[in-house]
XYZ file of C-alpha atoms in Angstrom:
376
model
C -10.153 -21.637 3.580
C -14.139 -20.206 3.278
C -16.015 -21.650 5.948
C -19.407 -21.133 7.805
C -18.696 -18.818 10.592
C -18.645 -19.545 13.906
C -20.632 -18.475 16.567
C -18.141 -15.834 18.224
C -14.408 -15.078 17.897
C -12.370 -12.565 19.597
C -11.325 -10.402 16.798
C -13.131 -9.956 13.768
C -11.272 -8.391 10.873
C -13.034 -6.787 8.216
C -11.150 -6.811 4.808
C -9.168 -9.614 3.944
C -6.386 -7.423 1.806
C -2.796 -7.002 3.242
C -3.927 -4.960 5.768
C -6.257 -7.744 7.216
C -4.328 -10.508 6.121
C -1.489 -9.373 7.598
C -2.513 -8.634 10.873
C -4.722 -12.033 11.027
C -1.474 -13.741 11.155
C 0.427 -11.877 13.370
C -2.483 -11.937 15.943
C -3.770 -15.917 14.972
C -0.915 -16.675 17.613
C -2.530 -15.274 20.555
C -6.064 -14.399 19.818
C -9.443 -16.232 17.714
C -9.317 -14.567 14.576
C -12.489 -14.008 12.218
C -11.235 -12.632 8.369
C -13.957 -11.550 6.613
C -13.732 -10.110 3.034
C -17.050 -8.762 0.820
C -15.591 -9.811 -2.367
C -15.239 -13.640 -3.841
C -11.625 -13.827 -2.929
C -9.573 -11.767 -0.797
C -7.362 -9.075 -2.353
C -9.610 -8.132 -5.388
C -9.172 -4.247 -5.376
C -6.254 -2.420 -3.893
C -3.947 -5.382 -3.111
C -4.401 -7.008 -6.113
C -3.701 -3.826 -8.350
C -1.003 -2.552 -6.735
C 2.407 -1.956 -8.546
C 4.159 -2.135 -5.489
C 8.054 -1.277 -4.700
C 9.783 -1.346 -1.419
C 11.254 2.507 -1.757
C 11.926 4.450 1.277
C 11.004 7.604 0.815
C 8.224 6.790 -0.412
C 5.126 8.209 0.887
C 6.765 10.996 3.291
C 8.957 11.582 6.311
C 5.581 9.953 7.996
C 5.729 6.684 6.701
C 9.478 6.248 6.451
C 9.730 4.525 9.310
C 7.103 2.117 8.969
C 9.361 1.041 5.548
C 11.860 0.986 6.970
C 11.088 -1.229 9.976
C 8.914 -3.879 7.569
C 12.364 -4.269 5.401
C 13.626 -7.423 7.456
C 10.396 -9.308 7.026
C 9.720 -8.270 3.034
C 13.415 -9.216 2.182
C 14.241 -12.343 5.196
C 11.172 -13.866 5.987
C 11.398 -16.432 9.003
C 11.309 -19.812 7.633
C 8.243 -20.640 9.293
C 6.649 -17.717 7.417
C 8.156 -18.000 3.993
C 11.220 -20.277 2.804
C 11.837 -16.955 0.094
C 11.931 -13.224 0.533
C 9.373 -11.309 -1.078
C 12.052 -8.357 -2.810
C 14.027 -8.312 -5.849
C 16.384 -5.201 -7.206
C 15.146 -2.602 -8.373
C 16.722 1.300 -7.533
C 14.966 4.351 -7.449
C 15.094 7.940 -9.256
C 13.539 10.629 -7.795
C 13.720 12.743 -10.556
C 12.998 16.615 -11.301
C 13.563 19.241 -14.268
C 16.531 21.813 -13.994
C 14.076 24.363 -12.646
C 13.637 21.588 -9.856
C 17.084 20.828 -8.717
C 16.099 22.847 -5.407
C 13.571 20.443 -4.611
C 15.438 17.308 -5.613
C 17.567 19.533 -2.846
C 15.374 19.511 -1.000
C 13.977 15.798 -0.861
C 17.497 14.825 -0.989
C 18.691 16.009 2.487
C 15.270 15.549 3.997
C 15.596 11.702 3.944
C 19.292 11.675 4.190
C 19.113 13.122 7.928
C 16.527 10.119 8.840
C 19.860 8.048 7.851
C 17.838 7.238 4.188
C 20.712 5.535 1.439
C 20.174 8.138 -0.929
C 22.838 10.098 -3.224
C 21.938 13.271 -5.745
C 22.838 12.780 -8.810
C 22.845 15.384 -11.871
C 23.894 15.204 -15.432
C 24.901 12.526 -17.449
C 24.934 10.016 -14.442
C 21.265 10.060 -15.000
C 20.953 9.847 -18.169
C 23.243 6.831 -18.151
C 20.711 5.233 -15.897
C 17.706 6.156 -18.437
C 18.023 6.115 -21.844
C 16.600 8.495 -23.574
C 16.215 10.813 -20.902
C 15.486 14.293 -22.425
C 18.437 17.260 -21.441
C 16.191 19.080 -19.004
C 15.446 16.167 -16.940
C 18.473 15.250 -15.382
C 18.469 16.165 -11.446
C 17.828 13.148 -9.692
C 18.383 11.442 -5.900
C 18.886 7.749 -6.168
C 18.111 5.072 -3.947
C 20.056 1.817 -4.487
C 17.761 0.083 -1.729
C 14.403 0.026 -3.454
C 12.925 -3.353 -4.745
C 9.846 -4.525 -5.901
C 7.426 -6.916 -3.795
C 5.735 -9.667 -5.268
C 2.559 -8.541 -3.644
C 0.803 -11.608 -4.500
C 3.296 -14.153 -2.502
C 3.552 -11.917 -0.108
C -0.016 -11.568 0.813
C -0.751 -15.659 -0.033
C 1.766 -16.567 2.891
C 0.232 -14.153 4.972
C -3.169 -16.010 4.243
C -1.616 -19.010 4.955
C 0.266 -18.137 8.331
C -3.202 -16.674 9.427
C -4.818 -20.163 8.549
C -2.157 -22.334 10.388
C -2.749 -20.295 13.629
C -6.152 -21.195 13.341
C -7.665 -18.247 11.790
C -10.730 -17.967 9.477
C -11.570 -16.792 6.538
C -14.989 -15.786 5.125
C -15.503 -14.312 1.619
C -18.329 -13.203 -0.264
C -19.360 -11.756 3.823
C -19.508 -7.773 3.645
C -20.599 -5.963 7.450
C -23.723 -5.065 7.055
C -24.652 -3.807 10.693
C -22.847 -4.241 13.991
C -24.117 -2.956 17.820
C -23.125 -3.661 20.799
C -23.429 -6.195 23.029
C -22.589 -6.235 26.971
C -18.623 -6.164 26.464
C -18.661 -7.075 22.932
C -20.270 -6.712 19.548
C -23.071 -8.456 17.912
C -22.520 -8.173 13.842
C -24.963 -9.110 10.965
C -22.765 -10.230 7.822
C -24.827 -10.812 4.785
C -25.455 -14.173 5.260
C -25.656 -15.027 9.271
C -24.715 -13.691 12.571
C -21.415 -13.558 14.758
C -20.389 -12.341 17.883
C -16.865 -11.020 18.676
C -15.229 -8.601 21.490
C -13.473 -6.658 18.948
C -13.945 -5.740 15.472
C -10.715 -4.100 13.010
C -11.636 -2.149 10.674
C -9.426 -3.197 7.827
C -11.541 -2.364 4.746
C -9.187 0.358 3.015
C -11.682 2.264 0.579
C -14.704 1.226 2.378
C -12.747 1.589 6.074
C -15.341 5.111 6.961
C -18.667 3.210 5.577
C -17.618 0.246 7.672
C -17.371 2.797 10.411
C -20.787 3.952 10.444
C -22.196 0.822 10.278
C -21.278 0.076 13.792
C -21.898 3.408 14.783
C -18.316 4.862 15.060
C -17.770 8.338 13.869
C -15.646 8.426 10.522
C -11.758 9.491 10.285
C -11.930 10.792 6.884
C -11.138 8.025 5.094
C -10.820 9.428 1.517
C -10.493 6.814 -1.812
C -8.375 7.923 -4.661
C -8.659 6.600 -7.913
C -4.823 5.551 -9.380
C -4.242 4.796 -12.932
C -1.919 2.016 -13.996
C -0.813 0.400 -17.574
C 1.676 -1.583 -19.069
C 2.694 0.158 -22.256
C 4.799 -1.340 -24.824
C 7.834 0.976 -26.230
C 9.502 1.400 -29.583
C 12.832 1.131 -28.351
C 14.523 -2.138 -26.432
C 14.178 -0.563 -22.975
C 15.863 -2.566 -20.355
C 13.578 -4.622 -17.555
C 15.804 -3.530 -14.887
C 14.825 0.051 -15.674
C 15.195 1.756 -12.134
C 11.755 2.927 -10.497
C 11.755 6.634 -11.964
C 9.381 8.883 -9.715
C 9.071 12.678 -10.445
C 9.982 14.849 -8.028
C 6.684 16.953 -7.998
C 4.451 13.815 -8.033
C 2.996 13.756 -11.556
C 4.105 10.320 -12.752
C 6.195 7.237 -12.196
C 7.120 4.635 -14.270
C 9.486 1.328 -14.172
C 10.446 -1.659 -16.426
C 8.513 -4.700 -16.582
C 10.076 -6.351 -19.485
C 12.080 -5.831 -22.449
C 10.838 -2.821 -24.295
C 7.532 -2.644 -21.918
C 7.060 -0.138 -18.905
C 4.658 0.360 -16.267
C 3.709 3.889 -16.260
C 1.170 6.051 -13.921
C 0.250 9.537 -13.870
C 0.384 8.899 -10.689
C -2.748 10.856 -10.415
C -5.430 10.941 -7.297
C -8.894 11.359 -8.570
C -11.500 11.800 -5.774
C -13.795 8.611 -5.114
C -16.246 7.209 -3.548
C -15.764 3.429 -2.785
C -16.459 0.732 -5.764
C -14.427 -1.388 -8.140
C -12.382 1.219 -9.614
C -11.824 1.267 -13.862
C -9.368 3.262 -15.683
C -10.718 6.266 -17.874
C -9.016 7.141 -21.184
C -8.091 10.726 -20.434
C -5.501 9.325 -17.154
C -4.452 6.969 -19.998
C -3.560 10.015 -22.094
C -2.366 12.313 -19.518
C 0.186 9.999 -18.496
C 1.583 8.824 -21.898
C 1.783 12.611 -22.881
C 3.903 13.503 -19.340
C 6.125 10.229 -20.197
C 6.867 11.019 -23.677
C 8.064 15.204 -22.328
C 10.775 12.943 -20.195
C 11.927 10.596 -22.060
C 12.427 10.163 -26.397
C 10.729 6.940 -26.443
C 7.811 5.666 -29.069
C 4.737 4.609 -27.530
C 3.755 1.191 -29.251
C 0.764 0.489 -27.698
C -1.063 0.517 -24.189
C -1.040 -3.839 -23.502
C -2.918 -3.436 -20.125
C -4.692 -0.657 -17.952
C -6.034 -0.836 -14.809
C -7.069 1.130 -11.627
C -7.282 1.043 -7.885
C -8.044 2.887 -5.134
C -5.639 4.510 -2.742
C -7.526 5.386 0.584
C -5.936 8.499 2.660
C -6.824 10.009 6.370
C -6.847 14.152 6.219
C -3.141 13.982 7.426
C -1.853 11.103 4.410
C -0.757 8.761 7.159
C -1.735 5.206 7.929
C -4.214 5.266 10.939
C -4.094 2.157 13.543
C -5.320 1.883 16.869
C -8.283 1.520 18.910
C -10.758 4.135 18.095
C -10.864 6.928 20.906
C -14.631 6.787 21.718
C -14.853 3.072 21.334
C -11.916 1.051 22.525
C -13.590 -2.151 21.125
C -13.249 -0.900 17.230
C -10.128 -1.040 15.979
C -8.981 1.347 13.117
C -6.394 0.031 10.430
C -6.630 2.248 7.609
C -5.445 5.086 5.400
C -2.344 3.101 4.123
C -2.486 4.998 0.950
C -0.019 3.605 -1.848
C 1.902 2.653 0.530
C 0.333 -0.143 2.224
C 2.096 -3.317 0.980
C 5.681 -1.462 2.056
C 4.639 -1.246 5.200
C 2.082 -4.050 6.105
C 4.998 -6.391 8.553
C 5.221 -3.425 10.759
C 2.431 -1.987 10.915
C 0.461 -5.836 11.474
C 3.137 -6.272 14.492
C 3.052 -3.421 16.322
C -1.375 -3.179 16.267
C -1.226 -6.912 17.245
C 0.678 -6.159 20.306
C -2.061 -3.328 20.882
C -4.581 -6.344 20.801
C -2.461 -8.749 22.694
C 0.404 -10.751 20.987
C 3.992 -9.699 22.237
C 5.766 -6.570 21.604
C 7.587 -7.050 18.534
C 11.959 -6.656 18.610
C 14.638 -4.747 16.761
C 13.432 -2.159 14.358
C 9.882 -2.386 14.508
C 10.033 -2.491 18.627
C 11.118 1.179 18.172
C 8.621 2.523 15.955
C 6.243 4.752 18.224
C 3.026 3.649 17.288
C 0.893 6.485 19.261
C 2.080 8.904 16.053
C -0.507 6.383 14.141
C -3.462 6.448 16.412
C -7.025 7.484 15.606
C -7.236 9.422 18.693
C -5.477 12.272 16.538
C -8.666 13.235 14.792
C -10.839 13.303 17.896
């Protein structure tokens, strides 16, 4: 799919991760697309380290219904998009100490009014659904509804519907500079020259540097650093281990296989954008807050890994055309929740760029709650 790149295109998207990808194919349709992506292949740092769930509640009463509304595509693709969905069963915990059963409360009839599937749960319930679990550690809200993504089909097949409609792809082709040009922009990639009407800023950790390289004031953009590691247990753990997420936001951890977890701190270390590595101490910190839930012998850390997880000020995503400069496009700030809510969020800035309004669940969505003209 790399290719020289042509002389002009309408929209030029920078980042090629599921952000870009994503909306390259829902906009391929109706528009010339451009892709372009710094790295040798598109994905490489938050896409392609992401753990990723389909869970609700997950990021805040703010992103909910984004989730929500992407559910149809993640789990029934149309066939001319995928012959498979992209979810398989998982279930979630939101889970808290006894001194937190007001804020499992809480959480608990927070997403229920939004119409959320969610049921609080205490006692020995929970513990039936995690062995091991310690006695303090048994208020909990479950979500039946939450499944995993495979991120890296998903993301593939959006590739590939982005290629059929005629889009292209350029890797190894950072922005280095971009002005502009009578109606449209005239942008200097590391190797060569191309002119397009709009450029989308797509580039998740590097979304503010991209920003004031075509002279658009930054949002805020702020990279996290997010541990990761597949530990292997003591104990014969199931691999359908629900997603278990604490309540205050210190850790979550699910199966993987038998005996193994994934396990995060879940922790959100300050960053400036480059290809993030784990450090020993998040490593620590988060087998030492597993092992105070749950009785289980840590065998050994198999993998580690880190990514970056890229906020606006406010921790939602931020889409729309910039308010000073209707020709830049912001899509950004999709935190860790980005893969969850990629379908909707691709249809409803496409129709802001020109492909139809999108139906049913996502059609109701009210984008403007998203826009970049918040911050000016």
């Amino acid at each position: 799919m790399t290719a020289a790149p042509p002389s002009a295109t309408d929209v030029l998207i920078v980042g090629a991760g599921i952000a870009g990808a994503s909306l390259a194919a829902a906009l391929a349709p109706w528009r010339r697309v451009m892709l372009i992506e710094g790295e040798d292949a598109p994905g490489y740092h938050a896409t392609g380290r992401s753990a990723a769930f389909w869970h609700e509640s997950y990021g805040g009463v703010g992103v909910q219904p984004l989730t929500r509304a992407s559910l149809e595509t993640l789990n029934s693709p149309s066939p001319g998009f995928s012959d498979h969905g992209f979810l398989s069963p998982r279930g979630a915990l939101t889970l808290g100490q006894r001194s937190e059963a007001a804020a499992v409360d809480a959480f608990t009839a927070e997403f229920a009014a939004r119409g959320v599937d969610i049921d609080r749960m205490s006692g020995a319930p929970v513990a039936d659904m995690v062995p091991g679990l310690r006695d303090e550690w048994r208020e909990a809200a479950y979500e039946a509804a939450c499944r995993d993504i495979d991120v890296g089909g998903l993301h593939a097949a959006y590739l590939r519907a982005a290629k059929r409609e005629g889009a292209t792809l350029i890797t190894r082709a950072p922005l280095r500079r971009a002005r502009r040009v009578g109606e449209g922009w005239d942008v200097e990639l590391s190797d060569g020259r191309v002119r397009a009407a709009l450029i989308v800023n797509a580039a998740g950790a590097w979304a503010d540097e991209v920003a004031g390289a075509c002279g658009i004031k930054p949002v805020g953009i702020q990279p996290y650093r997010r541990t990761v590691m597949q530990v292997r247990l003591g104990v014969p753990v199931p691999a359908d281990l629900p997603l278990v997420v604490h309540v205050g936001g210190e850790f979550y951890f699910k199966g993987q296989s038998e005996g193994r977890i994934w396990l995060t701190p879940h922790d959100e270390t300050p960053a400036v954008p480059h290809d993030a590595a784990p450090e020993e101490m998040d490593v620590a910190l988060a087998i030492d807050r597993l092992q105070s839930v749950v009785d289980w012998p840590v065998v050994a850390v198999e993998r580690k890994w880190a990514g970056l997880r890229s906020f606006a000020p406010d921790r939602m995503p931020v889409f729309g055309a910039d308010p000073h400069e209707p020709a830049f496009i912001w899509c950004a700030g999709q935190g860790g929740f980005g893969i969850q809510t990629a379908p909707a969020i691709a249809r409803l800035l496409a129709a802001q760029l020109g492909a139809p309004e999108p139906a049913g669940m996502m059609g109701r969505v009210d984008a403007a709650l998203y826009a970049p003209a918040r911050f000016a």
